[in-house]
PDB file of C-alpha atoms in Angstrom:
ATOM      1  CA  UNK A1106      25.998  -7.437  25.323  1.00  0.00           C
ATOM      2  CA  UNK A1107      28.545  -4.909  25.203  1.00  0.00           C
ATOM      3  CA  UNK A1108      31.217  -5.361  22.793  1.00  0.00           C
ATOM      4  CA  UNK A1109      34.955  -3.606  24.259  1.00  0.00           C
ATOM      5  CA  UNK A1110      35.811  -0.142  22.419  1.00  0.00           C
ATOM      6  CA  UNK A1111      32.894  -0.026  20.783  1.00  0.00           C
ATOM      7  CA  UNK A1112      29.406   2.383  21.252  1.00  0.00           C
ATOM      8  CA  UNK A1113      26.690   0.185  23.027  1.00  0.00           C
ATOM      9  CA  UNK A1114      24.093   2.420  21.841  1.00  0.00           C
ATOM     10  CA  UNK A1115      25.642   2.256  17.901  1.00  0.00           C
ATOM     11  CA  UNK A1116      26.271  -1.805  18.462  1.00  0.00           C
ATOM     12  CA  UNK A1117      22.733  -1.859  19.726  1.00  0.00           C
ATOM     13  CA  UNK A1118      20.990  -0.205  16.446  1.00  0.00           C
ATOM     14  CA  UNK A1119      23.159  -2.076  14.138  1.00  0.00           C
ATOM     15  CA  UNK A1120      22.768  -5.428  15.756  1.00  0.00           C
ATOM     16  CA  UNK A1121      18.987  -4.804  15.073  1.00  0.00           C
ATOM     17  CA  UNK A1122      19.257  -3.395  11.718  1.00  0.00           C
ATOM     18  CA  UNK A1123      20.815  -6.513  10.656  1.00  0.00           C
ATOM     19  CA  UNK A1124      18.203  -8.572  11.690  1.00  0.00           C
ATOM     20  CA  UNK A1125      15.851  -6.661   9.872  1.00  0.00           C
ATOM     21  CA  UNK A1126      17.641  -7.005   6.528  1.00  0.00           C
ATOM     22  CA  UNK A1127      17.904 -10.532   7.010  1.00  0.00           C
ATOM     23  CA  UNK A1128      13.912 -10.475   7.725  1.00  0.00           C
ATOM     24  CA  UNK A1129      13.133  -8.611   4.760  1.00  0.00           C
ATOM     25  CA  UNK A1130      15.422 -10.823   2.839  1.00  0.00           C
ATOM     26  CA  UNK A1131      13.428 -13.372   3.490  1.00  0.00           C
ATOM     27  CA  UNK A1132       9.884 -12.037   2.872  1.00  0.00           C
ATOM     28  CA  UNK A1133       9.513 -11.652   6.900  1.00  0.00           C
ATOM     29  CA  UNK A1134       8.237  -8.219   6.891  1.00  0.00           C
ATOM     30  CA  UNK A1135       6.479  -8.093  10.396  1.00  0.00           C
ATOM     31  CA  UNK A1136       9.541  -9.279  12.104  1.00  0.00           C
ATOM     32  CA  UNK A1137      11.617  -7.180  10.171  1.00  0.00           C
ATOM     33  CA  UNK A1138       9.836  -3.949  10.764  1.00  0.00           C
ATOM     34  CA  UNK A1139       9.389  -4.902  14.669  1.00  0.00           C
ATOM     35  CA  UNK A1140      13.461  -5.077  14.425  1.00  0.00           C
ATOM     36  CA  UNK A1141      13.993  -1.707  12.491  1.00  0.00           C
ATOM     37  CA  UNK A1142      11.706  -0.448  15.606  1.00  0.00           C
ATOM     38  CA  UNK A1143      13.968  -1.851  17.754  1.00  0.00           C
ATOM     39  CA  UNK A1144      16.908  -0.320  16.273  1.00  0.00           C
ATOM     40  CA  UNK A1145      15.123   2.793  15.660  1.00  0.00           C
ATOM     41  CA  UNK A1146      14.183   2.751  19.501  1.00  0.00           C
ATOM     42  CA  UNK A1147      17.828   2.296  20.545  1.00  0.00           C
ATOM     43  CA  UNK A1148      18.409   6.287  19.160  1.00  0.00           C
ATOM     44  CA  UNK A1149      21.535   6.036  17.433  1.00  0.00           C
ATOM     45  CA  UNK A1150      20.885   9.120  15.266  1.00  0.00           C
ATOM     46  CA  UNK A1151      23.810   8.354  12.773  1.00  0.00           C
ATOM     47  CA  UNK A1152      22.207   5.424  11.356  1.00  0.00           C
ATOM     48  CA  UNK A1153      18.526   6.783  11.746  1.00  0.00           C
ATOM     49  CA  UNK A1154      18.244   7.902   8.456  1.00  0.00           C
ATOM     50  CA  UNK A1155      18.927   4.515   6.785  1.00  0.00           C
ATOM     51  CA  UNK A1156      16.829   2.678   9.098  1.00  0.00           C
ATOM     52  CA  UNK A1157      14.086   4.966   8.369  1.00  0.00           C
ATOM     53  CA  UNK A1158      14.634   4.200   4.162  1.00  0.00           C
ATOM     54  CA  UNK A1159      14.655   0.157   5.634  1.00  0.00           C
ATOM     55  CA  UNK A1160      11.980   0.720   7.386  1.00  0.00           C
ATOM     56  CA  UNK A1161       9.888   2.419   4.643  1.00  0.00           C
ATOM     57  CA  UNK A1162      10.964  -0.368   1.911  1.00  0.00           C
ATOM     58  CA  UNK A1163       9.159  -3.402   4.688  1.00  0.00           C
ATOM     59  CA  UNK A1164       6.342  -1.173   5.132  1.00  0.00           C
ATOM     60  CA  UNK A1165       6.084  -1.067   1.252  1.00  0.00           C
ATOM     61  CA  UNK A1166       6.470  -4.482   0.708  1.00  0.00           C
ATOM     62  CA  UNK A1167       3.430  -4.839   3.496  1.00  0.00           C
ATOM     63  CA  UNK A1168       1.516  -2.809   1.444  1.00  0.00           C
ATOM     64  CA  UNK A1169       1.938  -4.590  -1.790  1.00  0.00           C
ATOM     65  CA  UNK A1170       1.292  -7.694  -0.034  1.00  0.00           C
ATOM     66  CA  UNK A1171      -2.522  -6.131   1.253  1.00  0.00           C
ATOM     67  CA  UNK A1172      -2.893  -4.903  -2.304  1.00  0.00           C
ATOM     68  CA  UNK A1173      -2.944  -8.500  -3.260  1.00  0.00           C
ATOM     69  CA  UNK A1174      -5.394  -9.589  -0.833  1.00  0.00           C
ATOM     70  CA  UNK A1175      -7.424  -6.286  -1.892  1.00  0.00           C
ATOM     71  CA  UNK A1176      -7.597  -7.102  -5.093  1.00  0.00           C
ATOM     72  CA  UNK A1177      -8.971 -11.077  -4.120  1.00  0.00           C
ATOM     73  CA  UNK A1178     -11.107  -9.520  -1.840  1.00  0.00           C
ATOM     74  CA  UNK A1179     -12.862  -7.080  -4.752  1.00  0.00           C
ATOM     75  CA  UNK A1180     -12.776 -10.102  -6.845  1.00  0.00           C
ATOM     76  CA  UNK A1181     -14.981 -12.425  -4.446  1.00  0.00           C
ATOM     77  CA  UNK A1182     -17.131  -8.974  -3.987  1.00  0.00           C
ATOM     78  CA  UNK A1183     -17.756  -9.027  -7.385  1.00  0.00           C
ATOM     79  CA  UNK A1184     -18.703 -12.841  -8.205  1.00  0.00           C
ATOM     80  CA  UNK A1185     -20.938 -11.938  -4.987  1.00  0.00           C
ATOM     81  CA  UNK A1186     -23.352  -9.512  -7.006  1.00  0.00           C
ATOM     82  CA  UNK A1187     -26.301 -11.349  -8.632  1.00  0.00           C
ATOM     83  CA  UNK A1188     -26.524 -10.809 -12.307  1.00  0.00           C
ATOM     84  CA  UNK A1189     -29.857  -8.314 -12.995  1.00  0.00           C
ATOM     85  CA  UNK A1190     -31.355 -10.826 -15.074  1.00  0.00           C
ATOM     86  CA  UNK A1191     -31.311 -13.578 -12.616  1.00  0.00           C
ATOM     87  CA  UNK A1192     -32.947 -10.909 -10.324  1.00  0.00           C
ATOM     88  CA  UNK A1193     -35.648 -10.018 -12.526  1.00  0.00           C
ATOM     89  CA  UNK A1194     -36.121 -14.107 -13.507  1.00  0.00           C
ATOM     90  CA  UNK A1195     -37.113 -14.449  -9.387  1.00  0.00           C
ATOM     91  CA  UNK A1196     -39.186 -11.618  -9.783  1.00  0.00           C
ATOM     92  CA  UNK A1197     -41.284 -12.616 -12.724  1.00  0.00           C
ATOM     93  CA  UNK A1198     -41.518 -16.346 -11.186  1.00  0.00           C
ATOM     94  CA  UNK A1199     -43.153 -14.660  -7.464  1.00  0.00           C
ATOM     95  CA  UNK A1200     -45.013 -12.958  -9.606  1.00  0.00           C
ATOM     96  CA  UNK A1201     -46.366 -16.545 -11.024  1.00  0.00           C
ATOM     97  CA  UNK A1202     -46.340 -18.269  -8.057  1.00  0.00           C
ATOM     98  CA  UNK A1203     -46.846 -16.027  -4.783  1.00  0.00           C
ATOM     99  CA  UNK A1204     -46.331 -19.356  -2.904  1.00  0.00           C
ATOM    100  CA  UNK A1205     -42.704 -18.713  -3.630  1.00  0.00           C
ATOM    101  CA  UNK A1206     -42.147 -14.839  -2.581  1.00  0.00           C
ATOM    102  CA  UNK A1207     -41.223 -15.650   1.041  1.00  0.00           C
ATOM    103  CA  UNK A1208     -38.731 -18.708  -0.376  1.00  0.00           C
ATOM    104  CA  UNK A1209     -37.285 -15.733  -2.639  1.00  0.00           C
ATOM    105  CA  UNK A1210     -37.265 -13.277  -0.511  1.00  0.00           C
ATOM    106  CA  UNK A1211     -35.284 -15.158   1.840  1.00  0.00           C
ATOM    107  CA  UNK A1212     -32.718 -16.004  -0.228  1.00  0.00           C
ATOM    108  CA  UNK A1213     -32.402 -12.606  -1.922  1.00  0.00           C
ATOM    109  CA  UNK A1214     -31.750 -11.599   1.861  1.00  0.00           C
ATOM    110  CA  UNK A1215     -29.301 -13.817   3.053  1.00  0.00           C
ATOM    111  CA  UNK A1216     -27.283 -13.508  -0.584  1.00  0.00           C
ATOM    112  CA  UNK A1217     -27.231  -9.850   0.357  1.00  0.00           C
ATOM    113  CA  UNK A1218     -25.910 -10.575   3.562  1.00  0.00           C
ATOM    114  CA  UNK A1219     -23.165 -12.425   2.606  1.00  0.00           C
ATOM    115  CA  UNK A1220     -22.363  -9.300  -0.114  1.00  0.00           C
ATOM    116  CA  UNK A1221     -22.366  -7.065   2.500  1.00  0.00           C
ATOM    117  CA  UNK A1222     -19.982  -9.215   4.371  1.00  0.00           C
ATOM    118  CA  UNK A1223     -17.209  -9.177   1.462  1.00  0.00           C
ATOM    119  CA  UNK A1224     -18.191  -5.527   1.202  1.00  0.00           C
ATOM    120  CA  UNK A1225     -16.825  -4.950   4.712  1.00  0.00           C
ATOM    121  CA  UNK A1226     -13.798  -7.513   4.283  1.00  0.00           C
ATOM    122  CA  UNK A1227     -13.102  -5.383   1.123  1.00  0.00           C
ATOM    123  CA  UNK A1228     -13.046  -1.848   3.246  1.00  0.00           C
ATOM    124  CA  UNK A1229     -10.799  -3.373   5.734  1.00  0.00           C
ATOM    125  CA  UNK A1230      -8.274  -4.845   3.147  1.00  0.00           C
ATOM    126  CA  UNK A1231      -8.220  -1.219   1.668  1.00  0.00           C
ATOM    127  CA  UNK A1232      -7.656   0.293   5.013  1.00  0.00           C
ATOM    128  CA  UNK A1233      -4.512  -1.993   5.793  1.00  0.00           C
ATOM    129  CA  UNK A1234      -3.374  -1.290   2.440  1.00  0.00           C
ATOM    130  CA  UNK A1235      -3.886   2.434   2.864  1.00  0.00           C
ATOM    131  CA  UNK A1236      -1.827   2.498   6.430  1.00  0.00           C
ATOM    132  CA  UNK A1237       1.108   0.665   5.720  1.00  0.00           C
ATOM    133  CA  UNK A1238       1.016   2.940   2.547  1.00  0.00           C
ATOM    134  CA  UNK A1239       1.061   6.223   4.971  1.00  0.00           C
ATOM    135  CA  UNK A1240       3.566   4.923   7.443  1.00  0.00           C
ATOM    136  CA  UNK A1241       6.133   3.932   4.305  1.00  0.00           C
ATOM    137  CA  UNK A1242       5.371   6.856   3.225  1.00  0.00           C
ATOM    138  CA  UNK A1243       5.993   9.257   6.773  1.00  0.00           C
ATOM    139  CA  UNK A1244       9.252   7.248   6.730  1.00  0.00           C
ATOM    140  CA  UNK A1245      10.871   7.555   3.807  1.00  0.00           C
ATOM    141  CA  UNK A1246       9.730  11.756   3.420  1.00  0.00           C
ATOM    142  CA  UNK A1247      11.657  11.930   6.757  1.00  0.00           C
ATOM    143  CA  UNK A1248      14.549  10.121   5.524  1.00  0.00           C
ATOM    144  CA  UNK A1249      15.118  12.193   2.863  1.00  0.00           C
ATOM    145  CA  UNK A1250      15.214  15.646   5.579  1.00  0.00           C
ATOM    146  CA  UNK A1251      17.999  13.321   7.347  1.00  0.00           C
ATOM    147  CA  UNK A1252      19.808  11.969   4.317  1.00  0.00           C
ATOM    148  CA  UNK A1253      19.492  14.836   1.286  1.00  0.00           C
ATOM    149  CA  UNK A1254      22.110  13.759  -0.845  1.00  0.00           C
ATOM    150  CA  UNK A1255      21.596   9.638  -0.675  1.00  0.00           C
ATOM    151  CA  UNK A1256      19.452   8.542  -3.901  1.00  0.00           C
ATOM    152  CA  UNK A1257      17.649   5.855  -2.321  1.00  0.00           C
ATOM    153  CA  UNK A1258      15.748   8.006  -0.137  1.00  0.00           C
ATOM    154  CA  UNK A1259      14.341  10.375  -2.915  1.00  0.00           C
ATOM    155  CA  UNK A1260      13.848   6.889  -4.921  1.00  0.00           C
ATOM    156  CA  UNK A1261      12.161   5.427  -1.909  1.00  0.00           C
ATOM    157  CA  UNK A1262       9.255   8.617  -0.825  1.00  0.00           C
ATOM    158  CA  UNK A1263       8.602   8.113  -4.547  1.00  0.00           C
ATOM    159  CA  UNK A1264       8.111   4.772  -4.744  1.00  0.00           C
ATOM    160  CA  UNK A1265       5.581   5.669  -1.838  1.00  0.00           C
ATOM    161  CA  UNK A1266       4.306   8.371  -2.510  1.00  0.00           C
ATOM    162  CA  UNK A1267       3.219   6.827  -6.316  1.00  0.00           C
ATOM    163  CA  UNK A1268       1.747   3.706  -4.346  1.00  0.00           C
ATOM    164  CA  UNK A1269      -0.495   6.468  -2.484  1.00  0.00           C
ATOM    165  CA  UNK A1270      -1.335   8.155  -5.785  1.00  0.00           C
ATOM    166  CA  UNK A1271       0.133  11.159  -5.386  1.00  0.00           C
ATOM    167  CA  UNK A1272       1.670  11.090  -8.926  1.00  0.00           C
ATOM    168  CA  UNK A1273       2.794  14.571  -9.560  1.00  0.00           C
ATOM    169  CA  UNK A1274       4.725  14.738  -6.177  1.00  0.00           C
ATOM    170  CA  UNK A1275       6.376  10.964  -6.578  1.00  0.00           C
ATOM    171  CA  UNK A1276       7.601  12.305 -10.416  1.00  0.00           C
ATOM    172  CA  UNK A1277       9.266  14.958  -8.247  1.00  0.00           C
ATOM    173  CA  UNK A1278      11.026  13.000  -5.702  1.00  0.00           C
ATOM    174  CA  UNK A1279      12.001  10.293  -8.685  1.00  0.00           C
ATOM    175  CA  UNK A1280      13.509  13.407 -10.335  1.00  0.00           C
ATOM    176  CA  UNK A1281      15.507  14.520  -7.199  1.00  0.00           C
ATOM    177  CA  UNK A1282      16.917  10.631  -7.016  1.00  0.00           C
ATOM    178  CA  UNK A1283      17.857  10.481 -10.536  1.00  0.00           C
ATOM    179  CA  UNK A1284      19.408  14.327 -10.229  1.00  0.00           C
ATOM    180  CA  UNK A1285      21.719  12.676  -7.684  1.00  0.00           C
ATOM    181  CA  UNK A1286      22.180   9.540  -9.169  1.00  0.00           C
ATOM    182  CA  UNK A1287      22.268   9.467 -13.067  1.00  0.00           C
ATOM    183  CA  UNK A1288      22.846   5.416 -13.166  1.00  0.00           C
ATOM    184  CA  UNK A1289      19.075   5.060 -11.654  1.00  0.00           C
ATOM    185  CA  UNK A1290      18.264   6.291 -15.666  1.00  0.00           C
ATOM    186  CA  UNK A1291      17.032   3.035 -16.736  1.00  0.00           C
ATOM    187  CA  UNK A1292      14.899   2.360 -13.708  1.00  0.00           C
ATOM    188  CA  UNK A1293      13.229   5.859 -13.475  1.00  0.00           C
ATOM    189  CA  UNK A1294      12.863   7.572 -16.821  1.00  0.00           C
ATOM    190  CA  UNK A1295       9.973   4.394 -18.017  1.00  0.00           C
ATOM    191  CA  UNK A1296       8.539   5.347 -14.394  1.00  0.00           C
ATOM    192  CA  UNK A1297       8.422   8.693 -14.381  1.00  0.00           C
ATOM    193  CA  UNK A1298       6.771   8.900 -18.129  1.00  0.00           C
ATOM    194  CA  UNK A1299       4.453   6.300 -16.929  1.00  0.00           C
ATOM    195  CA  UNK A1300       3.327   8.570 -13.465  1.00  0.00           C
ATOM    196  CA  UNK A1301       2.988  11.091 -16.138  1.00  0.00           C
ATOM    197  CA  UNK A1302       0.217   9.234 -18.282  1.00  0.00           C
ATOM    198  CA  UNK A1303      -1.404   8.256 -15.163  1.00  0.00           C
ATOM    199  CA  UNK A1304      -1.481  11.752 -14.070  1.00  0.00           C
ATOM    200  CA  UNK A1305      -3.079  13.140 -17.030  1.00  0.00           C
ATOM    201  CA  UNK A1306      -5.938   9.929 -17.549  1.00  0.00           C
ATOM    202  CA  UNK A1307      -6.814  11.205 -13.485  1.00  0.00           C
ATOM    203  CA  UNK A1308      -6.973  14.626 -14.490  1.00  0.00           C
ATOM    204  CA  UNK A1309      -9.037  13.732 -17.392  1.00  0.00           C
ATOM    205  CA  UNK A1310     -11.311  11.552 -15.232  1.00  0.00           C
ATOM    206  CA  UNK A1311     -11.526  14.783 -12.877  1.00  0.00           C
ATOM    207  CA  UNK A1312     -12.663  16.586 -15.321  1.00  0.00           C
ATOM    208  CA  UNK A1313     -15.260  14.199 -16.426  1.00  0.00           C
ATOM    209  CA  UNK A1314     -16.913  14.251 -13.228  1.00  0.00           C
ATOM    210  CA  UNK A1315     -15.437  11.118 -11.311  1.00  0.00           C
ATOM    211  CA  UNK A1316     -14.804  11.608  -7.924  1.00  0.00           C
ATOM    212  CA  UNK A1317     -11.582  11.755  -5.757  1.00  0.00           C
ATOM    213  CA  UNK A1318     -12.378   8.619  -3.508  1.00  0.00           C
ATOM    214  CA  UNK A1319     -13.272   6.450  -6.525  1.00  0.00           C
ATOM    215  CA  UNK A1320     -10.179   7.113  -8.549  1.00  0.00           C
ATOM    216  CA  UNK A1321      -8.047   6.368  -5.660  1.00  0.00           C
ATOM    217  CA  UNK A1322      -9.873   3.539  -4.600  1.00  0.00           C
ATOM    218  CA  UNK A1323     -10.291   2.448  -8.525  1.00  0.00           C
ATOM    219  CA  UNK A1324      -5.757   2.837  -8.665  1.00  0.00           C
ATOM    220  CA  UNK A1325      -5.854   0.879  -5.709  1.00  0.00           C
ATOM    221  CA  UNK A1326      -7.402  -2.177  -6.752  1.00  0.00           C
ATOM    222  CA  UNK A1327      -5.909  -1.907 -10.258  1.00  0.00           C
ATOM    223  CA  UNK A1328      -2.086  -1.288  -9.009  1.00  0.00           C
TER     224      UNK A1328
END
C-alpha cells in the first residue's frame, strides 16, 4: 500500500512497528517480535534504533515468561528425587526378602527414568530462557550504539544484561540511563544497590569455591 507523499519504505517499518506494540500490549510476544522483524526487515534506518529497544523489551518479556516455566520445571525435578531414606527402606527390605530385588530394582529404574526425563525438560527450559536472554540482550547493546543519548536504551541493555547476570556491567548501563535521565531515580537507585548486593554474595560464593555454571544456573531459577 503506498500512501501519496509519503516514504514507502518509512510507512512500511512504521506500519509494522505498530503492530508490534499492539502485540506486546497484549502479552502476544511471538507475533509481536515476528512484526518488529518485519519492520526491522523493511530497513528504514531512522527508526531502527527504537525498533531494536521494542524488540529487546518482547524478547525480555519471552524470557521472563521461560523463567517461569524453568522454575516449574526445577520444581517437578525436584519432587522427582526419592528421599534417601525411602531408598535405603527398599534396600534393607531386598535385603529381607531377595524375592523382591528384581520388583525393586525395576521400579528404582523406571523412577530414574522419569527423573532423567524432567532433568532434560529442565536443560531445555534453561536453554530457551538463556537465548531469548542473549538476543534481548544483542538488541538492546546495539540500540544504545544507534541511540546514545535516549534513556530507555541504556535502561533496557541493563535490564538485560542483569537478567543474564552480568551484574557489574547492567549497574553500568543503569548508571548511563539515569546520567541521562535523572526522573528514572526512583526506578534505578533500589536496582542498582540491589545488583550491587547480588554482586558481592557471587563474589563471595566465588571465593568459596562454587562454580561459574552453578551460580548462574542457581540466579536463574531463583530470578
Amino acid at each position: 500500500m503506498n500512501v501519496k507523499g509519503v516514504d514507502p519504505v518509512a510507512y512500511e517499518s512504521l506500519r509494522w512497528n505498530y503492530k508490534g506494540n499492539s502485540h506486546l500490549d497484549k502479552g502476544e510476544v511471538a507475533l509481536a517480535i515476528q512484526c518488529y522483524d518485519r519492520a526491522l526487515e523493511a530497513g528504514y534506518k531512522d527508526q531502527e534504533g527504537v525498533l531494536l529497544v521494542m524488540r529487546a523489551t518482547a524478547y525480555l518479556q519471552r524470557a521472563y515468561n521461560h523463567r517461569k516455566e524453568l522454575k516449574v520445571a526445577v520444581q517437578a525435578l525436584e519432587e522427582s528425587v526419592p528421599d534417601p531414606a525411602a531408598l535405603q527402606m527398599l534396600f534393607q527390605i531386598s535385603l529381607l526378602d531377595p524375592s523382591l530385588v528384581n520388583p525393586i530394582f525395576t521400579r528404582v529404574v523406571s523412577d530414574f527414568k522419569i527423573q532423567n526425563k524432567k532433568f532434560q525438560q529442565t536443560v531445555f527450559r534453561h536453554g530457551l530462557y538463556e537465548y531469548a536472554l542473549l538476543h534481548a540482550t544483542q538488541d538492546s547493546l546495539h540500540a544504545t550504539q544507534l541511540l546514545p543519548r535516549y534513556a530507555m536504551t541504556w535502561m533496557r541493555a541493563g535490564d538485560s544484561l542483569a537478567e543474564l547476570r552480568k551484574l557489574k556491567e547492567s549497574v553500568q548501563y543503569y548508571e548511563k540511563a539515569l546520567q541521562l535521565d535523572p526522573t528514572l531515580a526512583d526506578t534505578l537507585r533500589p536496582t542498582i544497590a540491589r545488583l550491587k548486593a547480588s554482586q558481592d554474595v557471587l563474589d563471595n560464593a566465588r571465593q568459596d569455591g562454587y562454580s561459574e555454571d552453578a551460580l548462574r544456573v542457581a540466579l536463574d531459577v531463583l530470578g
